[in-house]
Amino acid sequence: MTKLFSLKGKIQNYAWGGTQFISHLLGEEPTTQKCAEYWLGAHANAPSVLKTNDGEQNLNSFLDSDLTAKLGADIANKFGRLPFLFKVLDVHDMLSIQVHPTKIEAEKGFKKENELGIPLTAANRNYKDDNHKPEIMVALSEFWLLHGFLPKANLTGILKNTPEFTSLLPIFETAGYYGLYKTVMEQSVEESNHMLQPLVDRILPLYKAGKLDKSSPDYWAAKAVDSAEDTSVLDKGIYSIYFFNIVKANKGEAVFQDAGIPHAYLEGQNMELMANSDNVLRGGLTPKHIDVPELLKHVAFEATHPNIMQGELQADGLERIYKSPAPDFELSQIILNNSDIYNSKSKTAQILIVVDGGAKVSEGDTVITVKKGESVILLANSSYQITSPASAVLYKATAP
Ligand SMILES: [Zn+2]
């Protein structure tokens, strides 16, 4: 059985995407169309397409035809499908502030909304499936994100030094993270506009004059307002920009988002690997549905000390694995120079994408040459080799 195939993903044209990065990566002519994500996986909404001897086939139906052989018995029995979704993201405008439920919470929430008869496609549906959605990302450029609540002393400093927020300081001191967040998220539109408008009036001119630094929440709050379509209502997500850690990940550095950690991608490009789920509870910077009581149930109201991971270089000196506690996926980076040979065996399916240079992948009698932007999939129990005529940077998605 052939175990190596070339794979083509699908572009998602969300409004927050850029117009250049993904086109350049894929070797296509950029247009004015926003290209936010490039999906590699078997998600039913946008399955990747693989080339077989019988022509092109959607990855999901290809895998379903013999899940045990193609994913390996362990993963096939445990997940019943390819457990991960692999993406390239080009974040031009910031994404919504969000949190993902745990597996148990997702199962409960999905069941409850089914019992209530809320259609899966309804705008007010929180749980699209019964799965958790941990995510790991590796920066492909300088990447900015919001990640968890600031440690107490830092948040106290922000509330003290942001004149519009001084009335929130005693709330934080007495009622903690939960009390503070609940207070602002439950404000009426009039109340939040009243508190945020003077802030916006103060920082927007500084932003437009290029006087704000990306390490300051003022920069991102002003950018959010500047790029908002509706400026009559100020998005409550602005509070989170001040309450959360603003994290910069340099190229090759990774951040893991576990269940309960509120987060938002602000700007840059990354490789993202996640569990196969669409369960997102939103807390602002979005026109989409926000269910505040449900959100409050799932946010981890505690200080987060961001863990920016460098990954662990393996004994071969070529592969760097970014470990996470998620059982659904494992992300790694492989860097090859001309004489390097990367050898590996796959326990389950693996998806590889070349983000720089070019490489040759061999498995048994199958040899596929991949250049920048091209991808392959290897099925379970393959034994394969990758070389490069000059140099190559690849990212690999699999399950541990
Ligand atoms: Zn997320």
Coordinates of C-alpha atoms and ligand atoms in Angstrom, one line a residue:
M1 CA 0.0 0.0 0.0
T2 CA 1.2 3.5 -0.9
K3 CA 1.7 5.5 2.3
L4 CA 2.9 8.8 1.0
F5 CA 0.8 11.3 -1.0
S6 CA 1.0 14.9 -2.0
L7 CA -1.6 17.0 -0.2
K8 CA -3.3 20.3 -1.1
G9 CA -5.0 22.4 1.6
K10 CA -7.8 24.9 1.4
I11 CA -7.6 28.7 1.9
Q12 CA -10.1 30.4 4.2
N13 CA -10.9 34.0 3.3
Y14 CA -11.8 35.4 6.7
A15 CA -12.0 39.2 7.0
W16 CA -9.1 39.4 9.5
G17 CA -6.6 37.9 7.1
G18 CA -3.8 39.5 5.1
T19 CA -3.6 39.5 1.3
Q20 CA 0.1 38.6 0.8
F21 CA 1.6 35.9 3.1
I22 CA -0.4 32.8 2.2
S23 CA -0.3 33.6 -1.6
H24 CA 3.5 34.0 -1.4
L25 CA 3.8 30.8 0.5
L26 CA 1.7 28.9 -2.0
G27 CA 3.4 30.5 -4.9
E28 CA 0.2 32.1 -6.1
E29 CA -0.3 35.6 -7.4
P30 CA -1.6 37.8 -4.5
T31 CA -5.0 39.5 -5.1
T32 CA -7.0 41.9 -3.0
Q33 CA -8.8 38.9 -1.4
K34 CA -8.1 38.3 2.3
C35 CA -6.4 35.0 2.9
A36 CA -6.6 34.3 6.6
E37 CA -5.9 30.6 7.0
Y38 CA -4.6 27.6 5.0
W39 CA -6.1 24.4 6.3
L40 CA -4.4 21.0 6.1
G41 CA -6.6 18.3 7.5
A42 CA -9.7 16.2 7.2
H43 CA -12.2 18.7 8.6
A44 CA -15.6 18.1 6.8
N45 CA -16.0 21.9 6.1
A46 CA -12.8 22.2 4.1
P47 CA -11.0 18.8 3.7
S48 CA -7.6 18.8 2.1
V49 CA -7.3 17.0 -1.3
L50 CA -4.7 14.2 -1.9
K51 CA -3.5 12.9 -5.1
T52 CA -3.9 9.1 -5.6
N53 CA -3.4 6.8 -8.6
D54 CA -7.2 7.0 -8.9
G55 CA -7.1 10.8 -9.1
E56 CA -7.8 13.4 -6.5
Q57 CA -9.7 12.6 -3.3
N58 CA -10.9 14.4 -0.2
L59 CA -8.7 13.5 2.7
N60 CA -11.7 12.8 5.0
S61 CA -13.3 10.2 2.7
F62 CA -9.9 8.7 1.9
L63 CA -9.2 8.1 5.6
D64 CA -12.7 6.9 6.4
S65 CA -12.4 4.1 3.8
D66 CA -9.9 2.3 6.1
L67 CA -9.4 4.3 9.2
T68 CA -7.5 1.6 11.2
A69 CA -4.9 1.0 8.5
K70 CA -4.5 4.7 7.6
L71 CA -4.4 6.2 11.1
G72 CA -3.1 3.1 13.0
A73 CA -5.3 1.1 15.4
D74 CA -4.5 3.2 18.5
I75 CA -5.4 6.6 17.1
A76 CA -8.4 5.2 15.0
N77 CA -9.9 3.6 18.1
K78 CA -9.2 6.6 20.4
F79 CA -10.4 9.4 18.1
G80 CA -12.3 7.8 15.3
R81 CA -10.9 10.4 12.9
L82 CA -7.8 12.4 12.2
P83 CA -7.5 14.0 15.6
F84 CA -5.9 17.3 14.5
L85 CA -6.2 20.2 12.2
F86 CA -3.0 22.0 10.9
K87 CA -3.2 25.6 9.7
V88 CA -1.1 28.5 8.4
L89 CA -2.4 31.7 9.8
D90 CA -1.9 35.3 8.5
V91 CA -3.3 37.6 11.1
H92 CA -3.6 41.2 9.8
D93 CA -6.5 42.4 12.0
M94 CA -6.8 40.9 15.5
L95 CA -9.1 37.9 16.2
S96 CA -11.8 37.7 18.8
I97 CA -10.9 37.1 22.4
Q98 CA -11.8 33.6 23.1
V99 CA -11.6 30.6 25.5
H100 CA -12.0 26.9 24.7
P101 CA -13.8 24.5 27.1
T102 CA -12.3 21.3 28.6
K103 CA -13.3 18.0 27.1
I104 CA -15.8 17.3 29.9
E105 CA -17.3 20.8 29.6
A106 CA -17.6 20.4 25.8
E107 CA -19.4 17.1 26.2
K108 CA -21.8 18.6 28.7
G109 CA -22.4 21.8 26.8
F110 CA -22.9 20.0 23.5
K111 CA -25.5 17.6 25.0
K112 CA -27.3 20.4 26.7
E113 CA -27.6 22.6 23.6
N114 CA -28.8 19.5 21.7
E115 CA -31.5 18.9 24.3
L116 CA -32.5 22.5 24.1
G117 CA -33.0 22.0 20.3
I118 CA -30.5 24.9 19.4
P119 CA -29.6 24.1 15.7
L120 CA -25.8 23.4 15.2
T121 CA -25.7 26.4 12.7
A122 CA -27.6 28.8 15.0
A123 CA -25.7 32.1 15.8
N124 CA -26.3 31.6 19.5
R125 CA -24.9 28.0 19.5
N126 CA -21.8 27.8 21.7
Y127 CA -20.9 24.1 21.3
K128 CA -20.5 22.9 17.7
D129 CA -19.2 19.5 18.8
D130 CA -18.3 17.5 22.0
N131 CA -14.6 18.0 21.8
H132 CA -12.0 20.2 23.5
K133 CA -9.8 22.5 21.4
P134 CA -6.3 22.9 22.8
E135 CA -4.1 24.8 20.3
I136 CA -0.4 25.2 19.8
M137 CA 1.2 27.8 17.6
V138 CA 4.8 28.4 16.3
A139 CA 5.5 31.9 15.0
L140 CA 6.6 32.2 11.4
S141 CA 7.3 35.9 11.9
E142 CA 7.3 38.2 14.9
F143 CA 3.9 37.2 16.3
W144 CA 1.8 39.1 18.9
L145 CA -1.0 37.7 21.0
L146 CA -3.0 38.1 24.2
H147 CA -2.6 35.1 26.6
G148 CA -4.2 34.8 30.0
F149 CA -4.6 37.3 32.8
L150 CA -1.6 39.4 33.9
P151 CA 0.0 38.6 37.2
K152 CA -1.6 40.5 40.0
A153 CA 1.1 43.2 40.5
N154 CA 1.1 43.9 36.8
L155 CA -2.7 44.2 36.5
T156 CA -2.8 46.4 39.6
G157 CA -0.2 48.6 37.9
I158 CA -2.2 48.9 34.7
L159 CA -5.4 49.8 36.6
K160 CA -3.5 52.4 38.6
N161 CA -1.8 53.9 35.6
T162 CA -4.7 53.9 33.2
P163 CA -6.7 57.0 34.3
E164 CA -10.0 55.8 32.8
F165 CA -9.7 52.5 34.8
T166 CA -8.9 53.7 38.3
S167 CA -12.5 53.0 39.5
L168 CA -11.8 49.3 38.6
L169 CA -8.9 49.0 41.0
P170 CA -10.9 48.6 44.2
I171 CA -13.0 46.0 42.5
F172 CA -9.9 44.0 41.5
E173 CA -8.5 44.4 45.0
T174 CA -11.6 43.1 46.7
A175 CA -13.2 40.7 44.1
G176 CA -10.1 39.5 42.2
Y177 CA -9.9 38.5 38.6
Y178 CA -13.4 37.1 38.4
G179 CA -15.0 40.1 40.0
L180 CA -13.1 42.5 37.8
Y181 CA -13.9 40.6 34.5
K182 CA -17.5 40.0 35.4
T183 CA -18.0 43.7 36.2
V184 CA -16.8 44.9 32.8
M185 CA -18.4 42.1 30.8
E186 CA -21.8 42.7 32.4
Q187 CA -21.6 46.5 31.8
S188 CA -24.4 47.9 29.7
V189 CA -23.3 49.4 26.3
E190 CA -23.9 52.9 27.8
E191 CA -21.6 52.1 30.8
S192 CA -18.8 50.6 28.8
N193 CA -18.9 53.4 26.2
H194 CA -18.8 55.9 29.1
M195 CA -15.7 54.3 30.5
L196 CA -13.9 53.5 27.2
Q197 CA -14.6 56.6 25.1
P198 CA -12.3 58.9 27.1
L199 CA -9.6 56.2 26.8
V200 CA -10.1 55.9 23.0
D201 CA -10.1 59.8 22.7
R202 CA -6.7 59.8 24.5
I203 CA -4.9 57.0 22.7
L204 CA -6.2 57.1 19.2
P205 CA -4.3 60.3 18.2
L206 CA -1.1 58.8 19.7
Y207 CA -1.7 55.6 17.6
K208 CA -2.3 57.6 14.4
A209 CA 0.9 59.6 15.1
G210 CA 2.9 56.3 15.4
K211 CA 3.8 57.1 19.0
L212 CA 2.6 53.8 20.6
D213 CA 4.7 50.7 21.0
K214 CA 3.3 47.2 20.4
S215 CA 4.3 46.1 23.9
S216 CA 1.7 48.6 25.2
P217 CA -2.1 47.8 25.5
D218 CA -2.8 51.3 24.2
Y219 CA -1.4 50.3 20.8
W220 CA -3.7 47.3 20.4
A221 CA -6.8 49.0 21.9
A222 CA -6.3 51.9 19.4
K223 CA -5.7 49.5 16.5
A224 CA -9.0 47.6 17.4
V225 CA -11.0 50.9 17.4
D226 CA -9.3 52.2 14.3
S227 CA -10.1 49.0 12.3
A228 CA -13.6 48.5 13.7
E229 CA -16.5 48.9 11.3
D230 CA -19.0 50.1 13.9
T231 CA -17.5 52.8 16.1
S232 CA -20.8 53.7 17.8
V233 CA -20.3 50.8 20.2
L234 CA -16.9 50.3 21.7
D235 CA -16.0 46.6 21.9
K236 CA -15.7 45.3 25.5
G237 CA -12.8 43.2 24.3
I238 CA -10.7 46.4 24.8
Y239 CA -10.8 45.7 28.5
S240 CA -9.1 42.3 27.9
I241 CA -6.3 44.0 26.0
Y242 CA -5.4 45.7 29.3
F243 CA -6.1 42.8 31.6
F244 CA -4.2 40.1 29.7
N245 CA -0.5 39.4 29.0
I246 CA 0.6 40.9 25.7
V247 CA 3.0 38.2 24.4
K248 CA 5.6 38.5 21.6
A249 CA 6.7 35.2 20.1
N250 CA 9.7 35.4 17.8
K251 CA 10.1 33.3 14.7
G252 CA 10.4 29.6 15.8
E253 CA 9.0 30.2 19.3
A254 CA 5.8 28.5 20.4
V255 CA 2.8 29.1 22.7
F256 CA 0.3 26.6 23.9
Q257 CA -3.3 27.6 24.7
D258 CA -4.9 25.1 27.1
A259 CA -8.6 25.0 28.0
G260 CA -9.7 28.0 30.1
I261 CA -6.8 30.3 29.1
P262 CA -8.4 33.4 27.5
H263 CA -6.5 34.5 24.4
A264 CA -6.5 36.3 21.1
Y265 CA -4.1 36.5 18.2
L266 CA -3.2 40.1 17.4
E267 CA -0.8 40.2 14.5
G268 CA 1.7 38.1 12.5
Q269 CA 2.0 34.7 10.8
N270 CA 2.1 31.3 12.5
M271 CA 1.7 27.6 12.1
E272 CA -1.2 26.4 14.3
L273 CA -2.1 22.9 15.3
M274 CA -5.3 22.1 17.2
A275 CA -7.6 19.4 18.2
N276 CA -10.4 18.8 15.6
S277 CA -13.0 21.0 17.2
D278 CA -14.9 24.3 16.7
N279 CA -15.8 25.1 20.3
V280 CA -15.1 28.7 20.9
L281 CA -16.6 30.9 23.6
R282 CA -16.0 34.6 22.7
G283 CA -15.3 37.6 24.9
G284 CA -15.1 40.5 22.5
L285 CA -13.3 42.1 19.5
T286 CA -15.9 40.3 17.4
P287 CA -19.4 40.9 15.9
K288 CA -20.1 37.2 16.7
H289 CA -22.2 35.8 19.5
I290 CA -21.0 36.4 23.0
D291 CA -22.6 34.5 25.8
V292 CA -21.2 36.2 29.0
P293 CA -22.5 33.7 31.6
E294 CA -21.2 30.8 29.6
L295 CA -17.9 32.6 29.1
L296 CA -17.5 33.3 32.8
K297 CA -17.9 29.5 33.6
H298 CA -14.9 28.6 31.4
V299 CA -12.3 31.3 31.9
A300 CA -9.4 30.5 34.2
F301 CA -9.5 33.5 36.6
E302 CA -5.9 33.3 37.6
A303 CA -2.6 34.9 36.9
T304 CA -0.9 33.4 33.8
H305 CA 2.9 33.5 33.4
P306 CA 3.3 33.0 29.6
N307 CA 5.5 30.0 28.7
I308 CA 7.2 30.8 25.4
M309 CA 8.6 27.5 24.2
Q310 CA 11.8 27.0 22.2
G311 CA 11.0 23.4 21.5
E312 CA 13.3 20.5 22.2
L313 CA 15.9 19.7 19.5
Q314 CA 16.0 15.9 19.0
A315 CA 19.1 13.7 19.0
D316 CA 19.2 13.9 15.2
G317 CA 19.9 17.6 15.4
L318 CA 17.2 18.2 12.8
E319 CA 13.8 18.0 14.4
R320 CA 12.6 20.3 17.2
I321 CA 9.5 19.1 19.0
Y322 CA 7.1 21.5 20.7
K323 CA 5.7 19.4 23.5
S324 CA 2.2 20.0 24.9
P325 CA -0.1 18.1 27.2
A326 CA -2.7 17.6 24.4
P327 CA -3.2 13.9 23.4
D328 CA -4.6 15.0 20.0
F329 CA -1.5 16.4 18.4
E330 CA 2.3 17.0 18.3
L331 CA 3.9 19.8 16.4
S332 CA 7.6 19.9 15.3
Q333 CA 9.9 21.8 13.0
I334 CA 12.5 20.1 10.8
I335 CA 15.4 22.1 9.4
L336 CA 17.6 20.4 6.7
N337 CA 20.8 21.5 5.0
N338 CA 22.2 19.9 1.9
S339 CA 23.8 16.8 3.4
D340 CA 21.2 16.2 6.1
I341 CA 19.0 13.1 6.1
Y342 CA 15.9 13.0 8.2
N343 CA 14.7 9.5 9.0
S344 CA 11.4 8.8 10.7
K345 CA 8.7 6.2 11.3
S346 CA 5.1 7.2 11.7
K347 CA 2.9 5.7 14.3
T348 CA -0.1 7.5 12.9
A349 CA -0.8 9.9 10.0
Q350 CA 1.6 12.8 9.7
I351 CA 1.2 16.0 7.6
L352 CA 4.3 17.9 6.5
I353 CA 4.5 21.4 4.9
V354 CA 7.6 23.1 3.5
V355 CA 7.6 26.7 4.5
D356 CA 11.1 27.5 3.1
G357 CA 13.4 25.9 0.5
G358 CA 12.6 22.5 -1.0
A359 CA 12.8 18.8 0.0
K360 CA 12.5 15.3 -1.3
V361 CA 10.3 12.9 0.7
S362 CA 10.7 9.1 0.1
E363 CA 8.7 6.2 1.5
G364 CA 9.2 2.8 0.0
D365 CA 9.0 3.2 -3.8
T366 CA 7.2 6.6 -3.6
V367 CA 9.3 9.8 -3.9
I368 CA 7.7 13.2 -3.8
T369 CA 9.5 16.5 -4.4
V370 CA 8.1 19.4 -2.4
K371 CA 8.9 23.0 -2.7
K372 CA 7.9 26.0 -0.5
G373 CA 4.1 25.9 0.3
E374 CA 3.7 22.2 -0.7
S375 CA 2.6 19.4 1.6
V376 CA 2.5 15.7 1.9
I377 CA 0.7 13.2 4.1
L378 CA 2.2 10.0 5.4
L379 CA 0.0 7.2 6.7
A380 CA 0.5 5.1 9.8
N381 CA 3.4 2.7 9.9
S382 CA 5.4 4.4 7.2
S383 CA 9.1 4.5 7.3
Y384 CA 10.4 7.6 5.4
Q385 CA 13.3 9.8 4.7
I386 CA 13.6 13.6 3.9
T387 CA 16.5 15.2 2.2
S388 CA 17.0 18.7 0.6
P389 CA 19.1 19.7 -2.4
A390 CA 20.0 23.0 -0.6
S391 CA 18.0 23.8 2.5
A392 CA 14.5 23.3 3.8
V393 CA 12.3 24.3 6.7
L394 CA 9.3 22.0 7.3
Y395 CA 6.6 21.8 9.9
K396 CA 5.1 18.4 10.9
A397 CA 1.8 17.6 12.5
T398 CA 1.1 14.3 14.0
A399 CA -0.3 12.8 17.2
P400 CA 2.0 11.7 20.0
Ligands
ZN1 ZN -8.2 29.7 20.3

